[in-house]
């Protein structure tokens, strides 16, 4: 009787899986870390928002969306500016930190602060409007926030890498080529996505808050 031969494909070797993990962190490590920093900042923002009054949250309205009644009276252009200006402030801060040798120590803090603001916005909405406020946050805030979180993490990664090279050039006196042109060019592309994020925020706020209410 002929024996039955079973061919079982051997599992991927451990060093192969380890290589994939190493590649992932080399390619996406900084980006993933900054997204996680935003999440941590949001958790801290929710904690701060639940333990402070409305005046504390409204004090951050120049950076985050916490005073909804005042924005409801804005025309479209002014409303767009109220969304774009804070985003641009975050963007330009991270961009400029790329030229600073100590910038990589501050970049994660600034990025996580954006998440902190989202946490304040969420708590302000829930305390003011209840379950409707949570629904508005999901439908009216999350889409633009998701896009901006991705772009700020991406520019944060490039800024972090440039800042590390600047540190090696200025502090350690190493001979390293700084590709400033590439950095500025990529940043120019990122600012277009920041504009898109602000435009989406404006459209959703106008549609869901001003015209239909929450």
Coordinates of N, CA and C in Angstrom, one line a residue:
X1 N 0.9 -1.2 0.0 CA 0.0 0.0 0.0 C 0.9 1.2 0.0
X2 N 0.5 2.1 -0.9 CA 1.3 3.4 -0.9 C 0.9 4.3 0.2
X3 N 1.9 4.8 0.8 CA 1.7 5.8 1.9 C 1.1 7.1 1.4
X4 N 0.4 7.8 2.3 CA -0.1 9.1 1.9 C 0.9 10.1 2.4
X5 N 1.3 11.0 1.5 CA 2.2 12.0 1.8 C 1.5 13.3 2.0
X6 N 1.6 13.9 3.2 CA 1.0 15.2 3.4 C 2.1 16.3 3.4
X7 N 1.8 17.3 2.6 CA 2.8 18.4 2.5 C 2.2 19.6 3.3
X8 N 2.8 19.9 4.3 CA 2.4 21.0 5.2 C 3.4 22.1 5.0
X9 N 2.8 23.3 4.7 CA 3.7 24.4 4.5 C 4.2 24.9 5.8
X10 N 5.5 25.0 5.9 CA 6.1 25.4 7.2 C 5.8 26.9 7.5
X11 N 5.6 27.2 8.7 CA 5.3 28.6 9.1 C 6.5 29.5 8.8
X12 N 6.1 30.7 8.7 CA 7.2 31.7 8.5 C 8.2 31.7 9.6
X13 N 9.4 31.8 9.3 CA 10.5 31.7 10.3 C 10.4 32.9 11.2
X14 N 10.9 32.7 12.4 CA 10.8 33.8 13.4 C 11.6 35.0 13.0
X15 N 12.8 34.8 12.4 CA 13.6 35.9 12.0 C 12.9 36.7 10.9
X16 N 12.0 36.0 10.1 CA 11.3 36.7 9.1 C 10.2 37.6 9.6
X17 N 9.5 37.1 10.6 CA 8.5 37.9 11.3 C 9.1 39.1 12.0
X18 N 10.3 38.8 12.7 CA 11.0 39.9 13.4 C 11.4 40.9 12.4
X19 N 11.9 40.5 11.2 CA 12.3 41.5 10.2 C 11.1 42.3 9.8
X20 N 9.9 41.7 9.7 CA 8.7 42.5 9.3 C 8.4 43.6 10.3
X21 N 8.5 43.2 11.6 CA 8.3 44.1 12.7 C 9.3 45.3 12.7
X22 N 10.5 44.9 12.5 CA 11.6 45.9 12.5 C 11.3 46.9 11.3
X23 N 11.0 46.3 10.2 CA 10.7 47.2 9.0 C 9.5 48.1 9.3
X24 N 8.5 47.6 9.9 CA 7.3 48.4 10.3 C 7.7 49.6 11.1
X25 N 8.5 49.3 12.2 CA 8.8 50.4 13.1 C 9.8 51.4 12.4
X26 N 10.6 50.9 11.5 CA 11.5 51.8 10.8 C 10.7 52.7 9.9
X27 N 9.7 52.1 9.3 CA 8.9 52.8 8.3 C 7.8 53.7 8.9
X28 N 7.1 53.1 9.9 CA 6.0 53.8 10.4 C 6.0 54.1 11.9
X29 N 7.2 53.8 12.5 CA 7.3 53.9 14.0 C 7.0 55.3 14.5
X30 N 7.6 56.4 13.9 CA 7.3 57.7 14.4 C 5.9 58.1 14.2
X31 N 5.4 57.8 13.0 CA 4.0 58.2 12.7 C 3.0 57.5 13.6
X32 N 3.2 56.2 13.9 CA 2.3 55.5 14.8 C 2.5 56.1 16.3
X33 N 3.7 56.4 16.6 CA 3.9 57.0 18.0 C 3.2 58.3 18.2
X34 N 3.2 59.1 17.1 CA 2.6 60.4 17.2 C 1.0 60.3 17.2
X35 N 0.5 59.3 16.5 CA -0.9 59.0 16.6 C -1.3 58.6 18.0
X36 N -0.4 57.8 18.6 CA -0.7 57.3 20.0 C -0.6 58.5 20.9
X37 N 0.3 59.4 20.7 CA 0.4 60.6 21.5 C -0.9 61.5 21.5
X38 N -1.5 61.5 20.3 CA -2.7 62.2 20.2 C -3.8 61.5 21.0
X39 N -3.8 60.2 20.9 CA -4.8 59.4 21.7 C -4.6 59.7 23.2
X40 N -3.4 59.6 23.7 CA -3.1 59.9 25.1 C -3.5 61.3 25.5
X41 N -3.2 62.3 24.6 CA -3.6 63.6 24.9 C -5.1 63.8 25.0
X42 N -5.8 63.0 24.1 CA -7.3 63.1 24.2 C -7.8 62.5 25.5
X43 N -7.3 61.5 25.9 CA -7.7 60.9 27.2 C -7.4 61.9 28.3
X44 N -6.3 62.5 28.3 CA -6.0 63.6 29.3 C -7.0 64.7 29.2
X45 N -7.3 65.1 28.0 CA -8.3 66.2 27.8 C -9.7 65.8 28.3
X46 N -10.1 64.6 28.1 CA -11.4 64.2 28.7 C -11.3 64.2 30.2
X47 N -10.2 63.8 30.8 CA -10.1 63.8 32.2 C -10.1 65.3 32.7
X48 N -9.4 66.1 32.0 CA -9.4 67.6 32.5 C -10.8 68.2 32.3
X49 N -11.4 67.8 31.1 CA -12.7 68.4 30.9 C -13.8 68.0 31.8
X50 N -13.7 66.8 32.4 CA -14.7 66.3 33.3 C -14.5 66.8 34.7
X51 N -13.3 67.4 35.0 CA -13.0 67.9 36.3 C -12.8 69.4 36.3
X52 N -13.2 70.1 35.3 CA -13.1 71.6 35.2 C -14.5 72.1 34.8
X53 N -14.6 73.4 35.0 CA -15.9 74.0 34.6 C -15.8 74.5 33.1
X54 N -17.0 75.0 32.7 CA -17.1 75.5 31.3 C -16.2 76.6 30.9
X55 N -15.9 77.5 31.9 CA -15.1 78.6 31.6 C -13.6 78.2 31.3
X56 N -13.2 77.1 32.0 CA -11.8 76.6 31.7 C -11.7 76.1 30.3
X57 N -12.7 75.4 29.8 CA -12.7 74.9 28.5 C -12.8 76.0 27.4
X58 N -13.7 77.0 27.7 CA -13.8 78.1 26.7 C -12.6 78.9 26.6
X59 N -11.7 78.9 27.7 CA -10.5 79.7 27.6 C -9.6 79.2 26.5
X60 N -9.8 77.9 26.1 CA -8.9 77.3 25.0 C -9.6 77.4 23.6
X61 N -10.6 78.3 23.5 CA -11.4 78.3 22.2 C -10.5 78.9 21.1
X62 N -9.5 79.6 21.4 CA -8.6 80.1 20.3 C -7.8 79.0 19.7
X63 N -7.7 77.9 20.3 CA -7.0 76.7 19.8 C -7.9 75.5 19.5
X64 N -9.0 75.4 20.2 CA -9.9 74.3 20.1 C -11.3 74.8 20.0
X65 N -12.2 73.8 19.6 CA -13.6 74.2 19.5 C -14.3 74.0 20.9
X66 N -14.5 75.0 21.6 CA -15.1 74.9 22.9 C -16.3 75.8 23.2
X67 N -16.3 76.9 22.4 CA -17.4 77.9 22.5 C -18.2 77.8 21.2
X68 N -19.3 77.0 21.3 CA -20.0 76.7 20.1 C -21.0 77.8 19.7
X69 N -21.6 78.5 20.8 CA -22.6 79.5 20.5 C -22.0 80.7 19.8
X70 N -20.8 81.1 20.1 CA -20.2 82.3 19.4 C -19.9 81.9 18.0
X71 N -19.5 80.7 17.7 CA -19.2 80.3 16.3 C -20.4 80.2 15.5
X72 N -21.5 79.9 16.1 CA -22.8 79.8 15.3 C -23.2 81.1 14.6
X73 N -22.7 82.2 15.1 CA -23.0 83.5 14.4 C -22.1 83.9 13.4
X74 N -21.0 83.1 13.1 CA -20.0 83.5 12.1 C -20.5 83.2 10.7
X75 N -20.1 84.0 9.7 CA -20.3 83.7 8.3 C -19.4 82.6 7.9
X76 N -19.5 82.1 6.7 CA -18.7 81.0 6.2 C -17.2 81.3 6.3
X77 N -16.8 82.4 5.8 CA -15.4 82.7 5.7 C -14.8 82.9 7.1
X78 N -15.5 83.5 8.0 CA -15.0 83.7 9.4 C -14.9 82.4 10.1
X79 N -15.9 81.6 9.8 CA -16.0 80.2 10.5 C -14.8 79.4 10.0
X80 N -14.5 79.4 8.7 CA -13.4 78.7 8.1 C -12.1 79.2 8.7
X81 N -11.9 80.5 8.9 CA -10.7 81.0 9.5 C -10.6 80.6 11.0
X82 N -11.7 80.4 11.7 CA -11.6 80.0 13.1 C -11.2 78.5 13.2
X83 N -11.4 77.7 12.1 CA -10.9 76.4 12.1 C -9.5 76.3 11.6
X84 N -9.2 77.0 10.6 CA -7.9 76.9 9.9 C -6.8 77.6 10.8
X85 N -7.0 78.7 11.4 CA -6.0 79.4 12.1 C -5.3 78.6 13.2
X86 N -6.1 77.9 14.1 CA -5.5 77.0 15.1 C -4.7 75.9 14.5
X87 N -5.3 75.3 13.4 CA -4.6 74.2 12.8 C -3.2 74.6 12.2
X88 N -3.3 75.8 11.6 CA -2.0 76.4 11.0 C -1.0 76.7 12.1
X89 N -1.5 77.1 13.2 CA -0.6 77.4 14.4 C 0.1 76.1 14.8
X90 N -0.6 75.0 14.9 CA 0.0 73.8 15.3 C 1.0 73.3 14.2
X91 N 0.6 73.5 12.9 CA 1.4 73.1 11.8 C 2.7 73.9 11.8
X92 N 2.6 75.2 11.8 CA 3.8 76.0 11.7 C 4.8 75.8 12.9
X93 N 4.2 75.5 14.1 CA 5.0 75.3 15.2 C 5.9 74.0 15.0
X94 N 5.3 73.0 14.6 CA 6.0 71.7 14.3 C 7.0 71.9 13.2
X95 N 6.6 72.6 12.2 CA 7.4 72.9 11.0 C 8.7 73.6 11.5
X96 N 8.6 74.6 12.2 CA 9.8 75.4 12.7 C 10.6 74.6 13.7
X97 N 10.0 73.8 14.4 CA 10.8 73.0 15.4 C 11.8 72.0 14.7
X98 N 11.5 71.7 13.4 CA 12.4 70.9 12.6 C 13.7 71.5 12.5
X99 N 13.8 72.8 12.5 CA 15.1 73.5 12.3 C 15.8 73.7 13.7
X100 N 15.2 73.3 14.7 CA 15.8 73.5 16.1 C 16.4 72.2 16.6
X101 N 17.7 72.2 17.1 CA 18.3 71.0 17.6 C 17.6 70.3 18.7
X102 N 16.8 71.1 19.5 CA 16.1 70.5 20.6 C 14.6 70.3 20.2
X103 N 14.2 70.5 19.0 CA 12.8 70.4 18.6 C 12.2 69.1 18.8
X104 N 13.0 68.0 18.6 CA 12.4 66.7 18.7 C 11.9 66.4 20.2
X105 N 12.3 67.2 21.1 CA 11.8 67.0 22.5 C 10.4 67.6 22.7
X106 N 10.1 68.6 21.8 CA 8.9 69.4 22.0 C 7.8 68.9 21.0
X107 N 8.2 68.3 19.9 CA 7.2 67.9 18.9 C 6.2 67.0 19.4
X108 N 6.5 65.9 20.1 CA 5.5 65.0 20.7 C 4.5 65.7 21.6
X109 N 5.0 66.7 22.4 CA 4.2 67.4 23.3 C 3.1 68.2 22.6
X110 N 3.6 68.9 21.6 CA 2.6 69.8 20.8 C 1.6 68.9 20.1
X111 N 2.0 67.8 19.5 CA 1.1 66.9 18.9 C 0.1 66.3 19.9
X112 N 0.5 65.9 21.0 CA -0.4 65.4 22.0 C -1.4 66.4 22.5
X113 N -0.9 67.7 22.5 CA -1.8 68.8 22.9 C -3.0 69.0 22.0
X114 N -2.9 68.6 20.7 CA -4.0 68.6 19.8 C -5.0 67.6 20.3
X115 N -4.6 66.4 20.7 CA -5.5 65.4 21.2 C -6.2 65.9 22.5
X116 N -5.4 66.6 23.3 CA -6.0 67.2 24.6 C -7.1 68.1 24.3
X117 N -7.0 68.9 23.2 CA -8.1 69.8 22.8 C -9.3 69.1 22.4
X118 N -9.1 68.0 21.7 CA -10.3 67.2 21.2 C -11.0 66.6 22.4
X119 N -10.3 66.2 23.5 CA -10.9 65.8 24.7 C -11.7 66.8 25.4
X120 N -11.2 68.1 25.4 CA -12.0 69.2 25.9 C -13.3 69.5 25.1
X121 N -13.1 69.4 23.8 CA -14.3 69.6 22.9 C -15.4 68.6 23.2
X122 N -14.9 67.3 23.3 CA -15.9 66.2 23.6 C -16.6 66.4 24.9
X123 N -15.9 66.8 25.9 CA -16.6 66.9 27.2 C -17.5 68.2 27.2
X124 N -17.1 69.2 26.6 CA -17.9 70.4 26.5 C -19.2 70.1 25.8
X125 N -19.1 69.4 24.7 CA -20.3 69.0 23.9 C -21.3 68.1 24.7
X126 N -20.7 67.1 25.4 CA -21.5 66.2 26.2 C -22.2 66.9 27.4
X127 N -21.4 67.8 28.1 CA -22.0 68.5 29.2 C -23.1 69.5 28.8
X128 N -22.9 70.0 27.6 CA -23.9 71.1 27.1 C -25.1 70.4 26.5
X129 N -24.9 69.4 25.6 CA -26.0 68.9 24.8 C -26.3 67.4 25.1
X130 N -25.6 66.8 26.0 CA -25.8 65.4 26.3 C -25.5 64.4 25.1
X131 N -26.4 63.5 24.9 CA -26.1 62.5 23.9 C -26.1 63.1 22.5
X132 N -26.8 64.2 22.3 CA -26.8 64.9 21.0 C -25.4 65.5 20.7
X133 N -24.8 65.9 21.8 CA -23.4 66.4 21.7 C -22.4 65.4 21.3
X134 N -22.6 64.2 21.8 CA -21.7 63.1 21.5 C -21.9 62.7 20.0
X135 N -23.2 62.7 19.5 CA -23.4 62.5 18.1 C -22.8 63.5 17.2
X136 N -22.9 64.8 17.7 CA -22.3 65.9 16.9 C -20.8 65.7 16.8
X137 N -20.2 65.3 17.9 CA -18.7 65.1 17.9 C -18.3 64.1 16.9
X138 N -19.1 63.0 16.9 CA -18.7 61.9 16.0 C -18.9 62.3 14.5
X139 N -20.0 63.0 14.2 CA -20.3 63.3 12.9 C -19.7 64.6 12.4
X140 N -19.6 65.6 13.3 CA -19.2 66.9 12.9 C -17.7 67.2 13.2
X141 N -17.1 66.5 14.2 CA -15.7 66.9 14.6 C -14.7 65.8 14.2
X142 N -15.1 64.5 14.3 CA -14.2 63.4 14.1 C -13.6 63.4 12.7
X143 N -14.4 63.6 11.6 CA -13.8 63.5 10.3 C -12.6 64.5 10.1
X144 N -12.8 65.8 10.4 CA -11.7 66.7 10.2 C -10.6 66.5 11.2
X145 N -10.9 66.0 12.4 CA -9.9 65.7 13.4 C -9.1 64.5 13.0
X146 N -9.7 63.5 12.3 CA -9.0 62.4 11.9 C -8.0 62.7 10.8
X147 N -8.4 63.6 9.8 CA -7.5 64.0 8.7 C -6.4 64.8 9.3
X148 N -6.7 65.8 10.2 CA -5.6 66.6 10.8 C -4.7 65.8 11.6
X149 N -5.2 64.8 12.3 CA -4.3 64.0 13.2 C -3.3 63.2 12.3
X150 N -3.8 62.7 11.1 CA -2.9 62.0 10.2 C -1.8 63.0 9.7
X151 N -2.2 64.2 9.2 CA -1.2 65.1 8.6 C -0.3 65.6 9.6
X152 N -0.7 65.9 10.9 CA 0.2 66.5 11.9 C 1.1 65.4 12.3
X153 N 0.7 64.1 12.3 CA 1.6 63.1 12.7 C 2.7 62.9 11.6
X154 N 2.3 63.1 10.3 CA 3.2 62.9 9.2 C 4.2 64.0 9.2
X155 N 3.8 65.3 9.4 CA 4.7 66.4 9.4 C 5.6 66.3 10.7
X156 N 5.0 65.8 11.8 CA 5.8 65.6 13.0 C 6.9 64.6 12.8
X157 N 6.7 63.5 12.0 CA 7.7 62.6 11.7 C 8.9 63.2 10.9
X158 N 8.5 64.0 9.9 CA 9.6 64.6 9.1 C 10.3 65.7 9.9
X159 N 9.6 66.4 10.7 CA 10.2 67.4 11.5 C 11.1 66.8 12.6
X160 N 10.7 65.7 13.2 CA 11.5 65.0 14.2 C 12.8 64.5 13.6
X161 N 12.7 64.0 12.4 CA 14.0 63.5 11.7 C 14.9 64.6 11.4
X162 N 14.4 65.7 10.9 CA 15.2 66.8 10.5 C 15.8 67.4 11.8
X163 N 15.1 67.6 12.9 CA 15.6 68.1 14.1 C 16.7 67.2 14.7
X164 N 16.6 65.9 14.5 CA 17.6 65.0 15.0 C 18.9 65.3 14.2
X165 N 18.8 65.5 12.9 CA 20.0 65.8 12.1 C 20.6 67.1 12.4
X166 N 19.7 68.1 12.7 CA 20.2 69.4 13.1 C 21.0 69.3 14.4
X167 N 20.5 68.5 15.3 CA 21.2 68.3 16.6 C 22.6 67.7 16.3
X168 N 22.7 66.8 15.4 CA 24.0 66.1 15.2 C 24.9 67.1 14.5
X169 N 24.4 68.0 13.7 CA 25.2 69.0 13.0 C 25.7 70.1 13.9
X170 N 24.8 70.6 14.7 CA 25.1 71.8 15.6 C 25.8 71.4 16.9
X171 N 25.2 70.4 17.5 CA 25.7 70.0 18.8 C 26.9 69.0 18.7
X172 N 26.8 68.0 17.9 CA 27.9 67.0 17.8 C 28.9 67.3 16.7
X173 N 28.6 68.3 15.9 CA 29.6 68.8 14.9 C 29.8 67.7 13.8
X174 N 28.8 67.0 13.5 CA 28.9 66.0 12.5 C 28.6 66.5 11.1
X175 N 29.3 66.0 10.1 CA 29.1 66.5 8.7 C 28.0 65.7 8.1
X176 N 26.8 66.3 8.1 CA 25.6 65.7 7.6 C 24.9 66.6 6.7
X177 N 24.4 66.1 5.5 CA 23.7 67.0 4.6 C 22.2 67.1 5.0
X178 N 21.8 68.3 5.1 CA 20.4 68.6 5.5 C 19.6 68.9 4.2
X179 N 18.7 68.1 3.9 CA 17.9 68.3 2.7 C 16.7 69.2 3.0
X180 N 17.0 70.5 3.1 CA 15.9 71.5 3.5 C 14.9 71.6 2.4
X181 N 15.3 71.6 1.2 CA 14.4 71.8 0.1 C 13.3 70.7 0.1
X182 N 13.7 69.5 0.3 CA 12.7 68.4 0.4 C 11.8 68.5 1.5
X183 N 12.3 69.0 2.7 CA 11.5 69.2 3.9 C 10.4 70.3 3.6
X184 N 10.8 71.4 3.0 CA 9.9 72.5 2.8 C 8.9 72.1 1.7
X185 N 9.3 71.3 0.7 CA 8.4 70.9 -0.4 C 7.3 70.0 0.2
X186 N 7.7 69.0 1.0 CA 6.7 68.1 1.6 C 5.8 68.9 2.6
X187 N 6.3 69.8 3.3 CA 5.5 70.6 4.2 C 4.5 71.4 3.4
X188 N 4.9 71.9 2.2 CA 3.9 72.6 1.4 C 2.7 71.7 1.0
X189 N 3.0 70.4 0.7 CA 2.0 69.5 0.4 C 1.1 69.2 1.6
X190 N 1.7 69.1 2.7 CA 0.9 68.9 4.0 C -0.1 70.0 4.3
X191 N 0.4 71.3 4.0 CA -0.5 72.4 4.3 C -1.8 72.4 3.5
X192 N -1.7 71.8 2.3 CA -2.9 71.6 1.5 C -3.9 70.7 2.2
X193 N -3.4 69.7 2.9 CA -4.3 68.7 3.6 C -4.9 69.4 4.9
X194 N -4.1 70.3 5.5 CA -4.6 71.1 6.6 C -5.8 72.0 6.2
X195 N -5.6 72.6 5.0 CA -6.7 73.4 4.4 C -8.0 72.5 4.2
X196 N -7.8 71.3 3.7 CA -8.9 70.4 3.5 C -9.6 70.1 4.8
X197 N -8.8 69.8 5.8 CA -9.3 69.5 7.1 C -10.2 70.6 7.6
X198 N -9.7 71.9 7.5 CA -10.4 73.0 8.0 C -11.7 73.2 7.2
X199 N -11.6 73.0 5.9 CA -12.8 73.1 5.0 C -13.9 72.1 5.4
X200 N -13.5 70.9 5.7 CA -14.4 69.8 6.1 C -15.1 70.2 7.4
X201 N -14.2 70.7 8.4 CA -14.8 71.1 9.7 C -15.8 72.2 9.5
X202 N -15.6 73.2 8.6 CA -16.5 74.3 8.4 C -17.8 73.8 7.8
X203 N -17.7 72.9 6.8 CA -18.9 72.4 6.1 C -19.8 71.6 7.1
X204 N -19.1 70.7 7.9 CA -19.9 69.9 8.8 C -20.5 70.7 10.0
X205 N -19.7 71.7 10.5 CA -20.2 72.5 11.5 C -21.4 73.3 11.0
X206 N -21.3 73.9 9.8 CA -22.4 74.7 9.3 C -23.7 73.8 9.1
X207 N -23.5 72.6 8.6 CA -24.6 71.7 8.2 C -25.3 71.2 9.5
X208 N -24.5 70.7 10.4 CA -25.0 70.0 11.6 C -25.3 70.8 12.8
X209 N -24.6 71.9 12.9 CA -24.8 72.8 14.1 C -25.7 74.0 13.8
X210 N -25.3 74.7 12.8 CA -26.0 76.0 12.5 C -27.4 75.7 11.9
X211 N -27.5 74.9 10.8 CA -28.7 74.8 10.1 C -29.7 73.8 10.7
X212 N -29.1 72.7 11.2 CA -30.0 71.7 11.7 C -30.1 71.6 13.2
X213 N -29.1 72.2 13.9 CA -29.0 72.0 15.3 C -28.5 70.7 15.7
X214 N -28.2 70.5 17.0 CA -27.7 69.2 17.4 C -28.6 68.7 18.6

